[in-house]
Coordinates of C-alpha atoms (C1' of nucleotides) in Angstrom, one line a residue:
Chain W
M1 CA 115.2 91.5 -181.7
K2 CA 117.6 94.6 -182.5
R3 CA 118.3 97.2 -181.6
V4 CA 118.0 100.8 -183.6
G5 CA 118.0 104.3 -182.4
F6 CA 117.9 104.5 -179.1
P7 CA 118.8 102.7 -175.6
M8 CA 116.0 99.2 -175.4
R9 CA 113.1 101.2 -172.6
L10 CA 110.5 99.1 -171.3
M11 CA 108.2 102.5 -172.0
S12 CA 106.8 103.3 -176.2
P13 CA 110.2 105.4 -177.8
P14 CA 110.6 108.8 -177.3
V15 CA 107.5 110.6 -177.9
G16 CA 107.0 114.6 -177.8
L17 CA 109.4 116.2 -175.0
A18 CA 109.6 113.0 -172.5
A19 CA 113.0 112.4 -173.5
L20 CA 114.4 113.2 -169.6
A21 CA 116.0 111.0 -167.7
D22 CA 114.1 108.2 -169.3
T23 CA 117.9 106.6 -170.3
D24 CA 118.4 104.3 -166.7
L25 CA 117.4 100.8 -168.0
V26 CA 118.7 99.4 -164.6
G27 CA 116.4 101.6 -162.8
Q28 CA 113.2 100.6 -164.1
V29 CA 113.9 97.1 -164.0
A30 CA 114.9 97.6 -159.9
R31 CA 111.3 98.9 -159.6
V32 CA 109.7 96.4 -161.8
L33 CA 111.8 93.8 -159.3
T34 CA 110.6 96.1 -156.5
Q35 CA 107.0 96.5 -157.5
A36 CA 106.8 92.4 -158.3
V37 CA 108.3 91.4 -154.3
I38 CA 106.5 93.9 -153.2
S39 CA 103.1 92.7 -154.7
G40 CA 104.1 89.7 -153.7
Q41 CA 103.8 88.5 -157.6
L42 CA 107.3 87.9 -157.0
A43 CA 107.1 85.5 -153.1
P44 CA 109.0 85.0 -150.8
G45 CA 111.4 82.2 -151.5
A46 CA 110.8 82.6 -154.9
K47 CA 114.6 81.9 -157.3
V48 CA 114.8 85.2 -160.1
V49 CA 116.1 83.8 -162.9
E50 CA 117.7 86.4 -164.5
A51 CA 117.4 85.1 -167.7
G52 CA 113.4 84.8 -167.5
I53 CA 113.0 88.6 -166.1
A54 CA 114.8 89.6 -169.5
R55 CA 113.1 87.5 -171.9
E56 CA 109.7 89.0 -170.1
L57 CA 111.0 92.6 -170.5
G58 CA 113.2 92.0 -173.8
I59 CA 115.6 93.2 -172.2
S60 CA 119.5 91.3 -171.9
R61 CA 120.8 89.7 -168.7
A62 CA 123.2 92.4 -167.8
P63 CA 121.0 95.3 -166.9
V64 CA 119.1 92.9 -164.5
R65 CA 121.3 91.8 -163.2
E66 CA 122.7 95.3 -162.2
A67 CA 119.6 95.8 -160.7
A68 CA 119.4 92.3 -158.9
R69 CA 122.4 93.6 -157.3
L70 CA 120.8 96.9 -155.9
L71 CA 117.8 95.1 -154.8
E72 CA 120.5 93.1 -152.7
Q73 CA 122.3 96.0 -151.4
Q74 CA 118.0 96.8 -150.7
G75 CA 117.4 94.2 -148.4
L76 CA 114.5 92.6 -150.8
L77 CA 117.1 89.6 -152.3
V78 CA 119.1 87.3 -151.3
S79 CA 122.3 85.9 -153.4
H80 CA 123.2 82.3 -153.1
P81 CA 126.9 82.8 -155.7
R82 CA 126.5 80.2 -158.4
R83 CA 122.5 79.6 -157.8
G84 CA 121.0 83.0 -158.1
F85 CA 119.3 85.9 -156.8
F86 CA 116.2 84.7 -154.3
V87 CA 113.4 86.7 -152.9
R88 CA 114.0 87.3 -149.2
K89 CA 112.4 85.8 -146.8
L90 CA 110.8 87.2 -143.9
E91 CA 111.5 85.4 -140.6
V92 CA 110.2 87.0 -137.0
R93 CA 113.2 88.7 -136.6
D94 CA 113.2 90.1 -139.3
I95 CA 110.5 92.3 -139.0
D96 CA 112.0 92.5 -135.4
E97 CA 115.0 94.3 -136.2
I98 CA 113.2 96.2 -139.4
Y99 CA 110.6 97.9 -136.5
D100 CA 114.3 98.1 -133.6
L101 CA 115.8 99.8 -136.7
R102 CA 112.6 102.6 -137.9
I103 CA 112.1 103.9 -134.4
C104 CA 115.6 104.2 -133.3
V105 CA 115.6 106.4 -137.4
E106 CA 113.0 107.4 -137.7
S107 CA 112.4 109.2 -134.0
H108 CA 115.8 110.8 -134.2
A109 CA 114.5 112.1 -138.0
A110 CA 111.3 113.6 -136.4
Q111 CA 113.5 115.6 -133.9
L112 CA 115.8 117.4 -136.7
A113 CA 111.7 117.5 -138.8
A114 CA 110.5 119.8 -136.2
K115 CA 113.4 122.1 -136.2
N116 CA 113.3 122.4 -139.6
L117 CA 109.9 122.7 -139.8
T118 CA 108.6 125.9 -142.3
P119 CA 104.7 127.4 -143.2
A120 CA 105.5 125.2 -146.8
N121 CA 106.3 122.0 -144.5
R122 CA 103.4 121.9 -141.9
A123 CA 101.0 122.7 -144.8
A124 CA 102.5 120.3 -147.0
L125 CA 102.3 117.7 -144.5
R126 CA 98.3 119.1 -143.0
K127 CA 97.7 118.7 -146.8
Q128 CA 98.4 114.8 -146.3
I129 CA 96.8 114.3 -143.5
D130 CA 93.8 115.3 -145.7
V131 CA 94.3 113.2 -148.2
L132 CA 94.6 110.5 -145.4
H133 CA 91.0 111.3 -144.3
E134 CA 89.9 110.8 -148.1
T135 CA 91.7 107.7 -148.6
A136 CA 90.3 106.4 -145.1
D137 CA 86.4 106.1 -147.1
L138 CA 88.4 104.5 -150.4
E139 CA 88.4 101.1 -149.1
D140 CA 91.7 101.1 -150.6
H141 CA 93.5 99.1 -148.4
A142 CA 97.4 99.1 -151.6
R143 CA 96.2 102.8 -151.2
Q144 CA 95.8 103.4 -147.8
V145 CA 99.3 101.7 -147.0
E146 CA 100.8 103.6 -149.4
E147 CA 99.5 107.5 -148.5
D148 CA 100.5 106.6 -144.4
Y149 CA 104.4 105.7 -145.7
K150 CA 104.3 109.2 -147.3
F151 CA 103.3 110.9 -144.8
H152 CA 106.3 109.4 -142.1
R153 CA 108.7 109.6 -146.1
M154 CA 107.9 113.5 -145.4
I155 CA 109.2 113.8 -142.7
V156 CA 112.2 112.1 -143.1
E157 CA 112.1 114.2 -145.7
I158 CA 111.9 117.5 -143.7
A159 CA 114.8 116.3 -141.5
G160 CA 116.7 116.6 -144.0
S161 CA 118.9 114.0 -144.5
K162 CA 119.7 112.2 -147.8
R163 CA 121.5 109.4 -146.1
L164 CA 118.6 109.1 -143.3
L165 CA 116.7 109.4 -146.0
K166 CA 117.9 106.0 -147.5
V167 CA 118.1 104.2 -144.6
F168 CA 114.3 104.9 -143.8
D169 CA 113.8 103.9 -147.7
D170 CA 115.4 101.0 -148.1
L171 CA 113.3 99.7 -144.3
S172 CA 109.9 101.0 -146.3
S173 CA 110.7 98.7 -149.0
E174 CA 111.1 95.9 -146.7
M175 CA 107.9 97.2 -145.1
R176 CA 105.7 97.1 -147.8
M177 CA 107.4 93.0 -147.8
V178 CA 105.7 92.2 -145.0
I179 CA 102.3 94.3 -144.9
G180 CA 102.4 92.8 -149.1
L181 CA 102.7 88.7 -146.4
I182 CA 100.3 90.1 -144.4
G183 CA 98.1 91.2 -146.6
R184 CA 95.4 93.3 -144.5
L185 CA 95.5 96.7 -143.0
Y186 CA 95.8 96.5 -139.2
D187 CA 93.5 99.3 -138.6
D188 CA 91.0 101.8 -138.9
P189 CA 91.7 103.4 -141.9
H190 CA 90.1 106.8 -139.8
R191 CA 92.4 105.8 -136.6
I192 CA 94.7 106.0 -138.4
A193 CA 94.2 108.9 -139.8
Q194 CA 94.1 111.0 -136.6
T195 CA 96.8 109.3 -134.7
H196 CA 98.7 110.7 -137.3
E197 CA 97.1 114.5 -136.9
A198 CA 98.3 113.7 -133.2
L199 CA 101.7 112.7 -133.7
L200 CA 101.6 116.4 -136.3
D201 CA 100.8 118.1 -133.5
V202 CA 103.5 116.5 -130.7
L203 CA 105.4 118.1 -134.0
E204 CA 105.2 121.3 -134.0
Q205 CA 104.9 121.3 -129.9
G206 CA 108.6 121.2 -130.7
H207 CA 109.9 119.3 -127.2
D208 CA 112.6 116.5 -128.3
D209 CA 111.6 114.0 -125.8
I210 CA 108.0 114.1 -125.9
I211 CA 108.2 114.0 -130.5
A212 CA 110.8 111.0 -129.7
A213 CA 108.4 108.8 -126.8
R214 CA 105.2 110.0 -129.4
F215 CA 107.0 108.0 -132.7
D216 CA 108.6 105.8 -130.4
Y217 CA 105.0 104.6 -129.5
H218 CA 103.0 105.0 -132.7
I219 CA 105.6 102.8 -134.6
A220 CA 106.0 100.0 -131.0
A221 CA 102.0 99.8 -131.5
A222 CA 102.1 99.3 -135.4
W223 CA 105.1 96.7 -134.6
R224 CA 103.7 94.6 -132.0
E225 CA 100.1 94.8 -134.9
V226 CA 102.4 93.4 -137.0
G227 CA 103.6 91.0 -135.0
R228 CA 100.1 89.7 -133.8
L229 CA 99.4 89.2 -137.5
V230 CA 101.9 87.3 -139.2
R231 CA 102.1 84.7 -136.3
E232 CA 98.4 84.3 -137.6
I233 CA 100.2 83.4 -140.8
P234 CA 103.0 80.8 -140.1
S235 CA 104.1 80.5 -143.7
S236 CA 105.9 83.4 -143.3
T237 CA 108.0 82.7 -140.7
N238 CA 109.5 79.5 -142.8
G239 CA 113.8 79.4 -142.8
V240 CA 116.2 80.7 -145.4
A241 CA 115.9 80.0 -149.1
P242 CA 116.2 76.4 -150.2
Chain G
M1 CA 143.3 85.7 -172.3
K2 CA 141.0 82.7 -171.8
R3 CA 140.0 81.1 -169.4
V4 CA 139.9 77.5 -168.4
G5 CA 139.5 75.8 -165.8
F6 CA 138.1 78.1 -163.0
P7 CA 136.6 81.5 -162.6
M8 CA 138.9 84.3 -163.4
R9 CA 140.4 85.5 -159.8
L10 CA 142.2 88.4 -158.3
M11 CA 144.1 86.2 -156.3
S12 CA 146.8 83.3 -157.8
P13 CA 144.6 80.2 -158.6
P14 CA 143.6 77.4 -155.9
V15 CA 146.1 77.0 -153.8
G16 CA 146.3 74.7 -150.7
L17 CA 142.8 74.8 -149.1
A18 CA 142.1 78.1 -150.5
A19 CA 138.7 77.7 -151.9
L20 CA 136.0 79.0 -150.0
A21 CA 133.7 82.0 -150.6
D22 CA 136.3 82.7 -153.2
T23 CA 133.5 82.2 -156.0
D24 CA 132.9 86.0 -155.9
L25 CA 134.7 88.3 -158.7
V26 CA 132.2 91.5 -157.8
G27 CA 133.1 90.9 -153.8
Q28 CA 137.0 91.5 -155.1
V29 CA 136.6 94.1 -157.5
A30 CA 134.0 95.8 -154.5
R31 CA 137.1 95.9 -151.7
V32 CA 139.7 96.6 -154.4
L33 CA 137.8 100.1 -155.5
T34 CA 136.6 100.5 -151.5
Q35 CA 140.6 100.2 -150.2
A36 CA 141.5 103.1 -153.1
V37 CA 138.6 105.1 -152.5
I38 CA 139.4 105.1 -149.1
S39 CA 142.9 105.1 -149.1
G40 CA 143.0 107.9 -151.6
Q41 CA 144.3 106.3 -154.1
L42 CA 141.2 107.2 -156.3
A43 CA 140.9 110.5 -154.8
P44 CA 137.6 112.0 -154.3
G45 CA 135.7 114.0 -157.4
A46 CA 138.0 111.0 -159.9
K47 CA 136.4 109.3 -163.1
V48 CA 135.8 105.4 -162.3
V49 CA 137.0 104.3 -165.9
E50 CA 135.1 100.8 -166.1
A51 CA 137.6 99.5 -168.8
G52 CA 140.7 100.5 -167.2
I53 CA 139.8 99.2 -164.1
A54 CA 138.9 96.1 -165.6
R55 CA 141.8 96.1 -167.9
E56 CA 144.1 96.7 -164.7
L57 CA 142.5 93.4 -163.5
G58 CA 142.6 91.9 -165.7
I59 CA 139.0 90.8 -165.8
S60 CA 136.5 92.0 -168.1
R61 CA 133.9 95.3 -168.1
A62 CA 130.6 93.2 -166.8
P63 CA 132.1 92.4 -162.9
V64 CA 133.5 95.8 -162.5
R65 CA 129.8 97.5 -163.4
E66 CA 128.2 95.6 -160.7
A67 CA 130.7 95.6 -157.5
A68 CA 130.5 100.3 -159.0
R69 CA 126.9 99.5 -158.6
L70 CA 127.0 98.2 -155.5
L71 CA 129.7 100.8 -153.8
E72 CA 127.3 103.2 -155.5
Q73 CA 124.8 101.7 -153.2
Q74 CA 127.7 102.7 -150.0
G75 CA 127.7 106.1 -150.6
L76 CA 131.4 105.6 -151.9
L77 CA 131.2 106.6 -156.1
V78 CA 127.7 108.3 -157.4
S79 CA 126.8 107.8 -160.9
H80 CA 126.0 109.9 -163.5
P81 CA 124.4 108.6 -165.9
R82 CA 126.0 108.3 -169.2
R83 CA 129.4 109.7 -168.0
G84 CA 130.4 107.2 -165.4
F85 CA 131.0 106.8 -161.9
F86 CA 133.1 109.1 -159.6
V87 CA 134.5 109.0 -156.4
R88 CA 132.3 111.0 -154.2
K89 CA 133.2 113.8 -153.1
L90 CA 132.5 114.7 -148.9
E91 CA 130.8 118.1 -148.6
V92 CA 131.0 119.6 -145.3
R93 CA 127.0 119.1 -145.3
D94 CA 127.9 114.7 -145.8
I95 CA 130.6 114.9 -142.8
D96 CA 127.7 116.6 -140.9
E97 CA 125.3 113.7 -141.5
I98 CA 127.2 110.9 -141.9
Y99 CA 128.5 111.7 -138.0
D100 CA 124.2 112.6 -137.2
L101 CA 123.3 109.2 -138.3
R102 CA 126.7 107.9 -136.6
I103 CA 125.4 109.1 -132.8
C104 CA 122.0 107.6 -134.5
V105 CA 122.9 104.4 -134.9
E106 CA 125.2 103.2 -132.2
S107 CA 124.0 104.8 -129.6
H108 CA 120.6 102.7 -130.6
A109 CA 123.3 99.2 -130.8
A110 CA 125.0 100.5 -127.1
Q111 CA 121.8 100.0 -125.5
L112 CA 121.0 97.1 -127.3
A113 CA 124.2 95.9 -126.8
A114 CA 124.5 96.8 -123.0
K115 CA 121.7 93.7 -123.1
N116 CA 122.6 91.0 -124.3
L117 CA 126.4 91.5 -122.8
T118 CA 127.8 88.0 -121.8
P119 CA 131.0 87.4 -120.1
A120 CA 132.2 85.7 -123.3
N121 CA 131.5 89.5 -125.0
R122 CA 132.7 90.8 -122.5
A123 CA 135.8 89.9 -122.6
A124 CA 136.4 90.3 -126.9
L125 CA 135.6 93.4 -125.9
R126 CA 137.9 93.9 -122.7
K127 CA 140.8 92.5 -125.1
Q128 CA 140.4 94.6 -128.0
I129 CA 140.8 98.1 -125.7
D130 CA 144.4 96.0 -125.1
V131 CA 144.9 95.7 -128.3
L132 CA 143.8 99.2 -129.0
H133 CA 146.3 100.2 -125.7
E134 CA 148.9 98.7 -127.2
T135 CA 148.8 100.0 -131.2
A136 CA 148.8 103.2 -129.2
D137 CA 152.4 103.1 -128.9
L138 CA 152.8 101.5 -133.2
E139 CA 152.6 105.0 -134.3
D140 CA 150.7 103.4 -137.0
H141 CA 147.6 106.3 -137.7
A142 CA 145.3 103.8 -140.6
R143 CA 146.2 100.6 -137.9
Q144 CA 144.8 102.4 -134.7
V145 CA 142.4 103.6 -136.5
E146 CA 141.1 100.5 -137.6
E147 CA 141.2 99.2 -134.4
D148 CA 139.3 101.5 -132.9
Y149 CA 136.5 101.5 -135.3
K150 CA 137.2 97.5 -134.9
F151 CA 135.8 98.3 -131.1
H152 CA 132.6 100.5 -132.5
R153 CA 131.9 97.7 -134.4
M154 CA 132.2 95.2 -132.3
I155 CA 129.2 96.8 -130.4
V156 CA 127.3 96.9 -132.8
E157 CA 127.6 93.1 -133.7
I158 CA 126.7 92.3 -130.0
A159 CA 123.6 94.3 -130.2
G160 CA 122.7 91.8 -132.8
S161 CA 120.9 93.7 -135.6
K162 CA 122.0 92.9 -139.2
R163 CA 120.9 95.4 -140.5
L164 CA 122.1 98.0 -137.9
L165 CA 125.4 96.3 -138.8
K166 CA 124.8 97.1 -142.5
V167 CA 124.2 101.2 -141.9
F168 CA 127.3 101.2 -139.5
D169 CA 129.7 99.2 -142.6
D170 CA 128.0 101.9 -144.6
L171 CA 128.6 104.7 -143.2
S172 CA 132.2 102.8 -141.6
S173 CA 133.5 103.4 -145.2
E174 CA 132.0 106.8 -145.6
M175 CA 134.1 107.6 -142.2
R176 CA 136.9 105.7 -143.1
M177 CA 137.0 108.7 -146.2
V178 CA 136.7 111.2 -144.0
I179 CA 139.4 110.1 -142.0
G180 CA 141.6 109.7 -145.7
L181 CA 140.7 113.4 -146.0
I182 CA 142.3 114.3 -143.2
G183 CA 145.1 112.1 -143.3
R184 CA 146.0 111.9 -139.4
L185 CA 144.7 110.7 -136.5
Y186 CA 142.8 114.0 -134.5
D187 CA 143.5 112.0 -131.2
D188 CA 146.3 110.9 -128.5
P189 CA 146.0 107.3 -129.4
H190 CA 146.2 106.9 -125.7
R191 CA 143.5 109.2 -124.8
I192 CA 142.0 106.8 -127.8
A193 CA 142.4 103.4 -125.1
Q194 CA 141.4 105.5 -122.3
T195 CA 138.2 107.2 -123.0
H196 CA 136.6 103.2 -125.2
E197 CA 138.3 102.0 -121.4
A198 CA 135.2 104.0 -120.7
L199 CA 133.0 103.0 -122.9
L200 CA 133.1 99.8 -122.1
D201 CA 132.5 100.6 -118.3
V202 CA 129.3 102.6 -118.9
L203 CA 127.7 99.7 -121.3
E204 CA 128.5 97.1 -118.5
Q205 CA 126.4 99.6 -115.9
G206 CA 123.3 99.0 -118.5
H207 CA 121.7 101.7 -117.5
D208 CA 120.3 102.9 -121.0
D209 CA 120.3 107.0 -120.2
I210 CA 122.9 106.6 -119.2
I211 CA 124.8 104.2 -122.0
A212 CA 122.9 106.7 -124.6
A213 CA 124.2 110.1 -123.3
R214 CA 127.9 108.9 -123.6
F215 CA 128.2 107.3 -126.6
D216 CA 125.8 110.2 -128.0
Y217 CA 128.4 112.4 -126.2
H218 CA 131.7 109.6 -127.2
I219 CA 131.2 110.0 -131.0
A220 CA 129.7 113.9 -131.2
A221 CA 133.6 114.5 -129.7
A222 CA 134.9 112.6 -132.6
W223 CA 132.6 114.6 -135.1
R224 CA 133.4 118.2 -133.7
E225 CA 136.7 117.2 -133.8
V226 CA 137.2 116.2 -137.7
G227 CA 135.0 118.9 -138.6
R228 CA 137.8 121.5 -137.0
L229 CA 140.1 119.8 -139.4
V230 CA 138.5 119.7 -142.4
R231 CA 137.7 123.1 -142.3
E232 CA 141.8 123.3 -142.6
I233 CA 142.0 121.1 -145.2
P234 CA 138.9 123.5 -147.9
S235 CA 140.0 120.8 -151.0
S236 CA 137.6 118.8 -149.8
T237 CA 134.3 120.9 -149.0
N238 CA 134.1 121.3 -152.8
G239 CA 130.7 121.3 -155.5
V240 CA 129.9 117.8 -156.5
A241 CA 131.5 116.2 -159.4
P242 CA 132.4 118.1 -162.5
Chain H
dC1 C1' 111.5 49.7 -154.2
dA2 C1' 114.6 53.1 -152.2
dA3 C1' 119.4 55.0 -152.4
dG4 C1' 123.0 56.2 -155.3
dA5 C1' 124.8 56.8 -159.5
dT6 C1' 123.9 59.2 -164.4
dT7 C1' 122.9 62.6 -167.6
dA8 C1' 120.3 66.3 -170.0
dA9 C1' 118.4 70.6 -169.4
dA10 C1' 118.1 75.7 -166.8
dC11 C1' 121.1 79.3 -165.2
dT12 C1' 125.1 81.5 -163.9
dG13 C1' 129.7 83.7 -164.2
dT14 C1' 131.6 86.8 -167.2
dC15 C1' 133.7 87.8 -171.8
dG16 C1' 133.9 90.1 -175.9
dA17 C1' 131.8 92.9 -179.6
dC18 C1' 128.9 97.7 -181.0
dA19 C1' 126.5 101.0 -181.6
dA20 C1' 125.2 105.8 -179.6
dT21 C1' 127.0 109.2 -177.2
dC22 C1' 130.2 112.0 -173.3
dG23 C1' 134.1 115.2 -174.0
dG24 C1' 137.4 117.9 -176.0
dC25 C1' 140.4 119.6 -179.8
dG26 C1' 141.0 122.4 -183.9
dC27 C1' 138.6 125.1 -187.2
dT28 C1' 136.0 128.8 -189.4
dT29 C1' 133.7 133.0 -189.1
dA30 C1' 131.7 137.2 -187.4
Chain F
dT1 C1' 139.7 136.7 -180.9
dA2 C1' 137.1 135.1 -178.8
dA3 C1' 132.0 132.6 -179.6
dG4 C1' 130.0 128.8 -182.6
dC5 C1' 130.4 123.9 -185.1
dG6 C1' 131.0 119.9 -186.4
dC7 C1' 134.9 115.9 -186.5
dC8 C1' 137.4 112.6 -183.8
dG9 C1' 138.3 109.5 -180.5
dA10 C1' 137.7 107.5 -175.6
dT11 C1' 133.7 105.8 -172.8
dT12 C1' 129.2 103.9 -172.1
dG13 C1' 125.6 101.0 -172.2
dT14 C1' 123.8 96.6 -174.0
dC15 C1' 124.2 92.5 -176.0
dG16 C1' 124.9 87.4 -177.1
dA17 C1' 127.7 84.4 -176.5
dC18 C1' 129.9 79.9 -173.8
dA19 C1' 132.5 77.8 -170.4
dG20 C1' 131.3 75.6 -166.5
dT21 C1' 127.8 74.5 -162.3
dT22 C1' 123.8 73.3 -160.3
dT23 C1' 119.5 71.5 -160.9
dA24 C1' 115.8 67.7 -162.0
dA25 C1' 114.9 63.7 -164.2
dT26 C1' 116.0 59.1 -165.3
dC27 C1' 118.5 54.9 -164.8
dT28 C1' 120.3 51.7 -162.4
dT29 C1' 121.4 48.7 -158.8
dG30 C1' 121.4 46.0 -153.6

DNA sequence: CAAGATTAAACTGTCGACAATCGGCGCTTA
DNA sequence: TAAGCGCCGATTGTCGACAGTTTAATCTTG
């Protein structure tokens, strides 16, 4: 397959005026791989064969390698020199680390966000809670989880620290992996919506200690629940790759 | 230049028993680049020409690219698609983010570390404080800063969370960059040693609130000092790369 | 018949090549 | 003389190739 006039894409060639920032093969591969990992299509411990991915996407190995390095930094893959990249296996220990760090980062973010709350922000958060309520009826677990994260992410965005947001995003992909392993929601969708409403209330109140305590508790609850469910599926608690 | 029996290295060919994990060209390049950025050899905003680096190191562009992507994730470089990688320019805003996150992460780590304190840990920390006292007389600023970080890093290590440590390490390189910009120490070396002694005392005491407050204060003090010094050097407060 | 040696296939790490693109320089033109 | 246009060198993004290593499969051999 020979290139002709534009860099090889994973999407159709330039149509209309859609040629904005679409020139990032590595980024696209990273997204594809991330999705594959999160969805479980690439199971924990599985080997990520560069040539295989490359062939499948109709590109060469170079961009795949760079994307893999990216995901390694984000913690989704691990690299064993001269043996390749593998999908990270999460042990109970890892899950604890993830949630512990999430509490640390997110309850801090919440305090910052409270100080940056504007009417616009507030409205956006309220709207997202509405979405949570709506999706609660849809029985679409994946969607529900996604909208849930979106709410939490909005708060970190409002906090206004790019670095805080990056840490959160990296944690998110790992958490999505965990959720993927569990395979089911661990709480009633309607309760989730309610809980988040309470979170927003506390946020608007603006009392640092209370915000921290509330978010801490909220995330810790999820942590406990996830922990409980993971222990039921010991297949996910194996050691590291082969 | 043709390869013969072992992958191209940046160090001399296998001598003695130095063939441990030395098979990682990308890692080596990353270290070289990191050092170049931290030392200011590659100034903020400078373009990182792949071919140039590659030629200089006697290797091809592929490993250089992968290393650059790594440093991008760590926040030392920024990538402008189709234009290349540039050394990140830090604005005052960035410095604030860095220290804010550091407080968040490190004071949490300290609380965890207190719970994991063993006699061995304790001794190691005490020893590091001795080192701080010793280097205080050497007038070697770079060394002093390095030993300072080492102390803080040990605490995060003791905390026992790989993820916490990664965040800390990423922040560290950015902080080293800041220190590099400032170019001088912002506190009396002997005072530094003393201060850290106090930190360890509090840590051994084991009272969460006090630990958090003390570390928070300690880092915030450094923050303020750095902020003051940076404002004196407006050359470091420019916008983003060209 | 199992444990170890042997060989073949599959893969990684790295390289050099090439087209597309970017940035700057000088030339044209008002 | 200053804004605009097009060309040229420098650099990126991507590819295909190849040596060397790891893995798996097969073949001994005690």
